[in-house]
Amino acid sequence: ESYLPKDCICKKAVTYDTIDSTNTKAKQLAEAGEPEGILLVADEQTNGKGRRGRKWCSKKGANIFMTLLIRPKTEPKHLSGITLLAAMSVAGAIKDVCGADTKIKWPNDIVLEKKKICGILTEMSSEMNYVNYAVIGIGINVNDDDIPDELRKNASSIYLETGKMTNRNKLTAKVVEKFDEYYKKFLETNDLSQVVDKYNSMLISMDSEVKVLYGMAETADPKEEETGIARGIDKDGALLVETKDGIKSIVSGEVSVRGL
Ligand code: ATP
């Protein structure tokens, strides 16, 4: 907490030794009226979550599990953009604190040496087309030297890829500091113009072929798929894919994009 700037949106940090899920806890606090800006950080999660009901593997002691509660005065459709800013914040923080160059898999996975080292899960409650609250959960594999075998093919940690240990508090604070700056600017413009170029320069599959899987409901098989060339995000965070029928803008949440 002491690392954070004075006017930071994060006013209060609470740390947990073990918790089921920092997002679940943050949602409970939000429902109970907690104001914007509380940060929950846990050393271990017993029920870490990914998107679409997936699990986030959350071993004790070496990684970062953090959730920030925000109450942006925006429409729900802007939340995917705010989530993308969280990804930019993680990438920037890893660069500043660890000296490592990461890439981004649209919309918000952070990848180091082609392996996923961070996942972000935003959950939201809205009323009358306005966001009531959102919790932004970020899991970063930091000093983990023991990623489960079933994940190891696609997942890694900063330590495993760089050989260097990272001070988790410093990295956590840097993520919050970066997010604070992006978030304030976003609330003025309601778009991502501040990061589009930087994001695209870090985008995996930029200008190369991707497969778009439509109909990503948890249980359903993808209804339809299409290949095209990824041309980067637009200022709303949609991925532009050049297909044989022209440029399509893919909105996160509706589809999944795989590199070929
Ligand atoms: P995908 O990464 O498969 O495209 P996604 O972006 O929706 O899906 P997330 O919600 O970010 O995935 O994370 C859940 C998935 O990430 C899990 O299904 C698992 O494959 C993988 N995973 C789980 N725990 C970890 C971890 N600690 N580090 C890296 N990857 C993990």
Coordinates of C-alpha atoms and ligand atoms in Angstrom, one line a residue:
E1 CA 0.0 0.0 0.0
S2 CA 2.8 2.3 0.9
Y3 CA 4.1 2.1 -2.6
L4 CA 1.0 3.7 -4.0
P5 CA 0.6 7.3 -5.1
K6 CA -1.5 9.6 -2.9
D7 CA -4.5 10.2 -5.2
C8 CA -4.6 6.6 -6.4
I9 CA -8.0 5.1 -6.9
C10 CA -6.9 2.3 -4.6
K11 CA -7.4 3.6 -1.1
K12 CA -7.2 0.5 0.9
A13 CA -5.6 -2.9 0.6
V14 CA -6.5 -6.0 2.4
T15 CA -4.3 -9.1 2.4
Y16 CA -5.4 -12.7 2.9
D17 CA -3.3 -15.7 3.7
T18 CA -5.8 -18.1 2.1
I19 CA -9.1 -17.2 0.4
D20 CA -11.6 -19.0 -1.9
S21 CA -11.4 -16.3 -4.6
T22 CA -10.5 -12.7 -4.3
N23 CA -13.2 -11.9 -6.9
T24 CA -15.9 -13.7 -4.9
K25 CA -14.8 -11.8 -1.7
A26 CA -14.7 -8.5 -3.6
K27 CA -18.2 -9.0 -5.0
Q28 CA -19.5 -9.7 -1.4
L29 CA -17.9 -6.5 -0.2
A30 CA -19.3 -4.6 -3.1
E31 CA -22.8 -5.9 -2.4
A32 CA -22.4 -4.8 1.2
G33 CA -21.7 -1.3 0.0
E34 CA -17.9 -1.1 -0.1
P35 CA -16.8 2.0 -2.0
E36 CA -14.6 1.9 -5.1
G37 CA -10.9 1.4 -4.6
I38 CA -10.5 -1.6 -2.2
L39 CA -7.8 -4.0 -3.3
L40 CA -7.8 -7.6 -2.1
V41 CA -4.6 -9.6 -2.3
A42 CA -4.2 -13.2 -1.4
D43 CA -1.3 -15.5 -1.0
E44 CA -3.4 -18.5 -2.0
Q45 CA -6.8 -19.2 -3.5
T46 CA -8.7 -22.4 -2.9
N47 CA -11.3 -21.8 -5.7
G48 CA -9.6 -19.5 -8.2
K49 CA -11.7 -18.7 -11.3
G50 CA -11.1 -18.2 -15.0
R51 CA -13.5 -17.1 -17.7
R52 CA -16.6 -19.2 -18.6
G53 CA -16.5 -21.2 -15.4
R54 CA -12.9 -22.3 -15.8
K55 CA -10.5 -22.7 -13.0
W56 CA -7.5 -20.6 -12.2
C57 CA -4.8 -22.7 -10.6
S58 CA -3.7 -20.8 -7.5
K59 CA -0.8 -22.3 -5.6
K60 CA 0.3 -20.8 -2.3
G61 CA 3.1 -18.4 -1.8
A62 CA 4.7 -17.6 -5.1
N63 CA 2.1 -15.8 -7.2
I64 CA -0.1 -12.8 -7.2
F65 CA -3.9 -13.1 -6.8
M66 CA -5.4 -9.6 -6.7
T67 CA -8.8 -8.0 -7.2
L68 CA -9.7 -4.4 -7.4
L69 CA -13.2 -3.1 -6.9
I70 CA -14.3 -0.2 -9.1
R71 CA -17.5 1.7 -9.6
P72 CA -17.0 3.4 -12.9
K73 CA -19.8 5.8 -14.0
T74 CA -20.0 4.1 -17.5
E75 CA -22.2 1.8 -19.4
P76 CA -21.6 -2.0 -19.1
K77 CA -20.3 -2.2 -22.7
H78 CA -17.2 -0.3 -21.6
L79 CA -16.1 -2.9 -19.1
S80 CA -14.2 -5.0 -21.7
G81 CA -12.1 -1.9 -22.5
I82 CA -11.4 -1.4 -18.8
T83 CA -10.3 -5.0 -18.6
L84 CA -8.0 -4.5 -21.5
L85 CA -6.4 -1.6 -19.6
A86 CA -5.8 -4.0 -16.7
A87 CA -3.9 -6.2 -19.1
M88 CA -1.9 -3.3 -20.3
S89 CA -1.2 -2.4 -16.7
V90 CA 0.2 -5.9 -16.0
A91 CA 2.3 -5.9 -19.1
G92 CA 3.7 -2.5 -18.2
A93 CA 4.4 -3.4 -14.6
I94 CA 6.2 -6.6 -15.6
K95 CA 8.4 -4.5 -17.9
D96 CA 9.2 -1.9 -15.3
V97 CA 9.7 -4.2 -12.3
C98 CA 11.0 -7.4 -13.9
G99 CA 12.5 -6.0 -17.1
A100 CA 10.7 -8.6 -19.2
D101 CA 8.9 -8.0 -22.5
T102 CA 5.5 -9.7 -22.6
K103 CA 3.0 -10.1 -25.3
I104 CA -0.8 -9.9 -25.2
K105 CA -3.2 -12.5 -26.4
W106 CA -6.4 -10.7 -27.2
P107 CA -8.2 -9.6 -25.2
N108 CA -6.3 -9.9 -22.0
D109 CA -4.0 -12.8 -21.5
I110 CA -0.3 -11.9 -20.8
V111 CA 2.2 -14.2 -22.5
L112 CA 5.9 -14.5 -21.9
E113 CA 8.0 -16.6 -24.3
K114 CA 4.7 -17.9 -25.8
K115 CA 3.4 -19.1 -22.4
K116 CA 0.5 -17.7 -20.4
I117 CA 1.6 -16.1 -17.2
C118 CA -1.4 -13.9 -16.3
G119 CA -5.1 -14.2 -16.6
I120 CA -7.7 -11.5 -15.9
L121 CA -11.3 -12.0 -14.9
T122 CA -13.7 -9.1 -14.7
E123 CA -17.1 -9.6 -13.2
M124 CA -19.7 -6.9 -13.1
S125 CA -23.1 -5.9 -11.7
S126 CA -25.1 -3.4 -13.6
E127 CA -28.4 -1.5 -13.1
M128 CA -30.4 0.4 -15.7
N129 CA -27.6 0.2 -18.2
Y130 CA -25.1 1.6 -15.8
V131 CA -22.3 -0.2 -14.0
N132 CA -23.0 -0.7 -10.3
Y133 CA -19.7 -2.2 -9.6
A134 CA -17.0 -4.3 -11.3
V135 CA -14.3 -6.5 -9.8
I136 CA -11.1 -6.9 -11.8
G137 CA -9.3 -10.1 -10.8
I138 CA -5.8 -10.6 -11.9
G139 CA -3.7 -13.7 -11.4
I140 CA 0.0 -13.5 -12.2
N141 CA 2.4 -16.4 -12.1
V142 CA 5.4 -14.7 -10.5
N143 CA 7.9 -16.8 -8.6
D144 CA 6.2 -20.2 -9.2
D145 CA 8.7 -22.9 -10.1
D146 CA 6.1 -25.6 -10.0
I147 CA 3.3 -25.0 -12.5
P148 CA 1.1 -28.1 -12.7
D149 CA 2.0 -30.5 -15.5
E150 CA -1.3 -30.3 -17.2
L151 CA -0.8 -26.5 -17.7
R152 CA 2.9 -26.5 -18.3
K153 CA 2.6 -26.8 -22.1
N154 CA 0.8 -23.4 -22.3
A155 CA 1.6 -21.8 -19.0
S156 CA 4.7 -20.5 -17.2
S157 CA 5.8 -18.0 -14.6
I158 CA 8.0 -14.9 -14.7
Y159 CA 10.6 -16.8 -12.7
L160 CA 10.6 -19.8 -15.0
E161 CA 11.1 -17.7 -18.1
T162 CA 13.6 -15.1 -16.7
G163 CA 15.3 -17.0 -13.9
K164 CA 14.8 -14.0 -11.7
M165 CA 12.7 -13.7 -8.5
T166 CA 10.4 -10.7 -8.2
N167 CA 9.2 -8.8 -5.2
R168 CA 5.4 -9.5 -5.4
N169 CA 4.4 -6.4 -3.4
K170 CA 6.3 -4.2 -5.7
L171 CA 4.8 -5.8 -8.8
T172 CA 1.3 -5.6 -7.3
A173 CA 1.7 -1.9 -6.5
K174 CA 3.1 -1.2 -10.0
V175 CA 0.1 -2.9 -11.6
V176 CA -2.3 -0.7 -9.5
E177 CA -0.3 2.4 -10.2
K178 CA -0.4 1.8 -14.0
F179 CA -4.1 0.9 -13.9
D180 CA -4.9 4.0 -11.9
E181 CA -3.5 6.2 -14.7
Y182 CA -5.1 4.4 -17.5
Y183 CA -8.5 4.2 -15.7
K184 CA -8.7 7.9 -15.0
K185 CA -8.0 8.7 -18.6
F186 CA -10.5 6.1 -19.8
L187 CA -13.2 7.7 -17.7
E188 CA -12.6 11.0 -19.6
T189 CA -12.8 9.6 -23.1
N190 CA -14.7 6.2 -22.7
D191 CA -12.3 4.7 -25.3
L192 CA -8.9 3.2 -25.6
S193 CA -7.2 5.7 -27.8
Q194 CA -4.5 6.2 -25.2
V195 CA -3.3 2.6 -25.6
V196 CA -4.3 1.3 -29.0
D197 CA -0.9 1.6 -30.6
K198 CA 1.0 0.2 -27.7
Y199 CA -1.5 -2.6 -27.3
N200 CA -1.2 -3.5 -31.0
S201 CA 2.6 -3.5 -30.8
M202 CA 2.4 -6.2 -28.1
L203 CA -0.4 -8.2 -29.7
I204 CA 0.3 -11.8 -30.5
S205 CA -0.8 -12.7 -34.0
M206 CA -0.8 -9.1 -35.2
D207 CA -0.9 -9.2 -39.0
S208 CA -1.0 -13.0 -39.0
E209 CA -3.6 -15.6 -39.4
V210 CA -6.1 -16.3 -36.6
K211 CA -9.2 -18.5 -36.3
V212 CA -12.2 -16.9 -34.8
L213 CA -14.5 -19.3 -32.9
Y214 CA -18.1 -18.0 -32.6
G215 CA -20.6 -19.2 -30.1
M216 CA -18.4 -19.6 -27.1
A217 CA -21.0 -20.5 -24.6
E218 CA -19.5 -22.7 -21.9
T219 CA -21.0 -26.0 -22.9
A220 CA -21.9 -25.4 -26.6
D221 CA -19.5 -26.4 -29.3
P222 CA -18.4 -23.5 -31.4
K223 CA -21.2 -22.9 -33.8
E224 CA -19.1 -21.5 -36.5
E225 CA -15.5 -20.5 -37.2
E226 CA -13.7 -18.3 -39.6
T227 CA -10.1 -17.5 -40.4
G228 CA -8.6 -14.2 -41.2
I229 CA -5.7 -11.8 -40.5
A230 CA -5.6 -10.0 -37.2
R231 CA -5.2 -6.3 -37.7
G232 CA -5.2 -5.1 -34.1
I233 CA -7.8 -3.6 -31.8
D234 CA -9.9 -0.5 -32.4
K235 CA -10.5 2.2 -29.8
D236 CA -13.3 0.1 -28.2
G237 CA -11.1 -2.9 -27.8
A238 CA -12.7 -5.0 -30.5
L239 CA -10.3 -7.1 -32.5
L240 CA -10.3 -6.3 -36.2
V241 CA -10.0 -9.4 -38.4
E242 CA -9.6 -9.2 -42.1
T243 CA -11.6 -12.0 -43.7
K244 CA -12.5 -12.8 -47.2
D245 CA -15.8 -10.9 -46.6
G246 CA -14.0 -7.8 -45.4
I247 CA -12.9 -6.5 -42.0
K248 CA -14.9 -7.8 -39.0
S249 CA -14.7 -6.4 -35.6
I250 CA -14.8 -9.1 -32.9
V251 CA -16.1 -8.2 -29.5
S252 CA -14.5 -9.9 -26.6
G253 CA -16.8 -12.3 -24.7
E254 CA -18.6 -13.4 -27.8
V255 CA -15.8 -15.3 -29.4
S256 CA -12.5 -16.8 -28.8
V257 CA -9.5 -16.2 -31.1
R258 CA -6.8 -18.7 -31.7
G259 CA -3.5 -18.2 -33.4
L260 CA -2.9 -20.6 -36.3
Ligands
ATP1 P1 -7.7 -19.6 -22.8 O1 -6.5 -19.1 -22.1 O2 -7.8 -21.1 -22.8 O3 -7.9 -19.0 -24.2 P2 -9.3 -17.9 -21.2 O4 -8.5 -16.8 -21.7 O5 -10.8 -17.7 -21.2 O6 -9.0 -19.2 -22.0 P3 -8.8 -17.6 -18.4 O7 -10.2 -17.4 -17.9 O8 -7.9 -16.4 -18.5 O9 -8.8 -18.4 -19.8 O10 -8.1 -18.7 -17.6 C1 -8.5 -20.0 -17.4 C2 -7.7 -21.0 -18.2 O11 -6.3 -20.7 -18.0 C3 -7.8 -22.4 -17.7 O12 -8.8 -23.1 -18.4 C4 -6.4 -23.1 -17.8 O13 -6.3 -23.6 -19.1 C5 -5.5 -21.9 -17.7 N1 -4.9 -21.7 -16.4 C6 -5.5 -22.0 -15.2 N2 -4.7 -21.6 -14.2 C7 -3.6 -21.1 -14.8 C8 -2.4 -20.5 -14.3 N3 -2.2 -20.4 -13.0 N4 -1.5 -20.0 -15.2 C9 -1.7 -20.1 -16.5 N5 -2.8 -20.6 -17.0 C10 -3.8 -21.1 -16.2

